[in-house]
Amino acid sequence: AYFALAELMRREQRYPEADDYYVQALEKNPQSSWGWVLRGNTARERSDLEKAIVIYKMGIGNFPDNASLYFELAWAYHLNNQLQQAMAAIEEALRLMVTPNSNYYLRAGMIYELAGYKIQALINYQTGLILDPQNKNILDAIDRLQKSQ
């Protein structure tokens, strides 16, 4: 019930209340790795990137093998212009990923592209394209990178 209330508050952009419900939900269900993801995403949605990073790291402390937490941590670092940390986090997400997911490679490509590592970005985009040949975001990114060379 607490997770449902938290999501309702988040959708209504009542972020402090949503966070309170997430805290209660995680106290009641500490085995919910997804709860940490949702709580961190809520902080990120309200542009509290430092708090989001702390929350994702707390989740990783409890679930060190959870690729989703690293995936979201990487994006928070990216948005906070902490590109070295973003690259390290997305690499860990890729390493821990159980089922190959084109979105992970898309995000990795975006992070590497912003950091100026165009070859690494292209490798990640191309890997994502193998998994999802019709992904317009990946196709556009590859086209953009190839035109800039």
CSV table of C-alpha atoms in Angstrom, one decimal:
chain,number,residue,atom,x,y,z
A,1,ALA,CA,0.0,0.0,0.0
A,2,TYR,CA,2.9,2.4,0.8
A,3,PHE,CA,4.4,1.9,-2.7
A,4,ALA,CA,1.0,2.6,-4.3
A,5,LEU,CA,0.6,5.8,-2.2
A,6,ALA,CA,4.1,6.9,-3.1
A,7,GLU,CA,3.5,6.4,-6.8
A,8,LEU,CA,0.2,8.3,-6.5
A,9,MET,CA,2.0,11.2,-4.8
A,10,ARG,CA,4.8,11.1,-7.4
A,11,ARG,CA,2.3,11.3,-10.3
A,12,GLU,CA,0.7,14.3,-8.6
A,13,GLN,CA,4.2,15.8,-8.2
A,14,ARG,CA,3.8,15.9,-4.5
A,15,TYR,CA,7.4,14.8,-4.1
A,16,PRO,CA,8.1,15.2,-0.4
A,17,GLU,CA,5.0,13.2,0.4
A,18,ALA,CA,6.0,10.6,-2.1
A,19,ASP,CA,9.4,10.3,-0.6
A,20,ASP,CA,7.9,9.8,2.9
A,21,TYR,CA,5.8,6.9,1.6
A,22,TYR,CA,8.8,5.4,-0.2
A,23,VAL,CA,10.7,5.5,3.1
A,24,GLN,CA,7.8,3.8,4.9
A,25,ALA,CA,7.5,1.2,2.1
A,26,LEU,CA,11.1,0.4,2.2
A,27,GLU,CA,11.0,0.0,6.0
A,28,LYS,CA,8.1,-2.5,5.6
A,29,ASN,CA,9.6,-4.3,2.6
A,30,PRO,CA,13.5,-3.9,2.8
A,31,GLN,CA,13.9,-6.6,0.1
A,32,SER,CA,12.4,-4.4,-2.6
A,33,SER,CA,15.3,-3.3,-4.8
A,34,TRP,CA,12.7,-1.7,-7.1
A,35,GLY,CA,11.6,0.5,-4.2
A,36,TRP,CA,15.1,2.1,-4.2
A,37,VAL,CA,14.9,2.7,-7.9
A,38,LEU,CA,11.5,4.3,-7.6
A,39,ARG,CA,12.5,6.5,-4.7
A,40,GLY,CA,15.7,7.6,-6.5
A,41,ASN,CA,13.8,8.3,-9.7
A,42,THR,CA,11.3,10.5,-7.7
A,43,ALA,CA,14.2,12.6,-6.4
A,44,ARG,CA,15.6,12.8,-9.9
A,45,GLU,CA,12.3,13.9,-11.3
A,46,ARG,CA,12.2,16.8,-8.9
A,47,SER,CA,15.8,17.7,-10.0
A,48,ASP,CA,17.3,16.8,-6.6
A,49,LEU,CA,20.2,14.9,-8.2
A,50,GLU,CA,22.4,14.8,-5.2
A,51,LYS,CA,19.6,13.1,-3.2
A,52,ALA,CA,18.9,10.8,-6.1
A,53,ILE,CA,22.5,9.7,-6.2
A,54,VAL,CA,22.5,9.1,-2.4
A,55,ILE,CA,19.4,7.0,-2.7
A,56,TYR,CA,20.7,4.9,-5.6
A,57,LYS,CA,23.9,4.3,-3.7
A,58,MET,CA,21.9,3.3,-0.6
A,59,GLY,CA,20.0,0.8,-2.8
A,60,ILE,CA,23.3,-0.5,-4.2
A,61,GLY,CA,24.6,-1.0,-0.7
A,62,ASN,CA,21.6,-3.3,-0.1
A,63,PHE,CA,21.6,-4.8,-3.6
A,64,PRO,CA,25.1,-4.7,-5.0
A,65,ASP,CA,24.3,-6.9,-8.0
A,66,ASN,CA,21.2,-4.9,-9.2
A,67,ALA,CA,21.8,-3.5,-12.7
A,68,SER,CA,18.8,-1.2,-12.6
A,69,LEU,CA,20.2,0.7,-9.6
A,70,TYR,CA,23.5,1.3,-11.5
A,71,PHE,CA,21.5,2.2,-14.7
A,72,GLU,CA,19.6,4.9,-12.9
A,73,LEU,CA,22.7,6.0,-10.9
A,74,ALA,CA,24.5,6.5,-14.2
A,75,TRP,CA,21.7,8.8,-15.5
A,76,ALA,CA,21.7,10.8,-12.3
A,77,TYR,CA,25.4,11.3,-12.6
A,78,HIS,CA,25.0,12.2,-16.2
A,79,LEU,CA,22.4,14.8,-15.4
A,80,ASN,CA,24.6,16.2,-12.7
A,81,ASN,CA,27.5,16.5,-15.2
A,82,GLN,CA,29.6,13.9,-13.3
A,83,LEU,CA,30.6,12.1,-16.4
A,84,GLN,CA,33.4,9.9,-15.0
A,85,GLN,CA,31.1,8.6,-12.4
A,86,ALA,CA,28.3,8.2,-15.0
A,87,MET,CA,30.6,6.1,-17.2
A,88,ALA,CA,31.7,3.9,-14.3
A,89,ALA,CA,28.1,3.3,-13.2
A,90,ILE,CA,26.8,2.5,-16.7
A,91,GLU,CA,29.7,0.1,-17.2
A,92,GLU,CA,28.7,-1.7,-14.0
A,93,ALA,CA,25.1,-1.8,-15.1
A,94,LEU,CA,26.1,-3.4,-18.4
A,95,ARG,CA,28.3,-5.9,-16.5
A,96,LEU,CA,25.4,-6.8,-14.2
A,97,MET,CA,22.6,-6.8,-16.8
A,98,VAL,CA,21.0,-10.3,-16.8
A,99,THR,CA,19.1,-10.0,-20.0
A,100,PRO,CA,20.6,-7.8,-22.8
A,101,ASN,CA,18.7,-4.6,-23.0
A,102,SER,CA,19.1,-2.0,-25.9
A,103,ASN,CA,18.2,0.8,-23.5
A,104,TYR,CA,21.2,0.1,-21.4
A,105,TYR,CA,23.4,0.5,-24.5
A,106,LEU,CA,21.6,3.6,-25.6
A,107,ARG,CA,22.2,5.2,-22.3
A,108,ALA,CA,25.8,4.1,-22.3
A,109,GLY,CA,26.2,5.6,-25.8
A,110,MET,CA,24.6,8.9,-24.6
A,111,ILE,CA,26.9,9.1,-21.6
A,112,TYR,CA,30.1,8.4,-23.6
A,113,GLU,CA,29.0,10.8,-26.4
A,114,LEU,CA,28.5,13.6,-23.9
A,115,ALA,CA,31.9,12.8,-22.4
A,116,GLY,CA,33.5,13.1,-25.8
A,117,TYR,CA,34.3,9.4,-26.2
A,118,LYS,CA,32.7,9.0,-29.7
A,119,ILE,CA,34.2,5.6,-30.5
A,120,GLN,CA,33.0,4.1,-27.2
A,121,ALA,CA,29.6,5.8,-27.8
A,122,LEU,CA,29.3,4.3,-31.3
A,123,ILE,CA,30.2,0.9,-30.0
A,124,ASN,CA,27.5,1.0,-27.4
A,125,TYR,CA,24.9,2.4,-29.9
A,126,GLN,CA,25.8,-0.4,-32.4
A,127,THR,CA,25.5,-3.0,-29.7
A,128,GLY,CA,22.0,-1.6,-28.8
A,129,LEU,CA,21.1,-1.7,-32.5
A,130,ILE,CA,21.9,-5.4,-32.7
A,131,LEU,CA,19.4,-5.9,-29.9
A,132,ASP,CA,16.7,-3.6,-31.3
A,133,PRO,CA,17.3,-2.9,-35.0
A,134,GLN,CA,14.3,-0.5,-35.3
A,135,ASN,CA,15.2,1.7,-32.3
A,136,LYS,CA,14.9,5.2,-33.7
A,137,ASN,CA,16.8,6.8,-30.9
A,138,ILE,CA,19.8,4.5,-31.5
A,139,LEU,CA,19.5,5.0,-35.3
A,140,ASP,CA,19.5,8.8,-34.9
A,141,ALA,CA,22.4,8.7,-32.5
A,142,ILE,CA,24.5,6.6,-34.9
A,143,ASP,CA,23.6,8.9,-37.8
A,144,ARG,CA,24.5,11.9,-35.7
A,145,LEU,CA,27.9,10.5,-34.7
A,146,GLN,CA,28.7,9.4,-38.2
A,147,LYS,CA,27.9,12.9,-39.6
A,148,SER,CA,30.1,14.5,-37.0
A,149,GLN,CA,33.3,12.6,-38.0
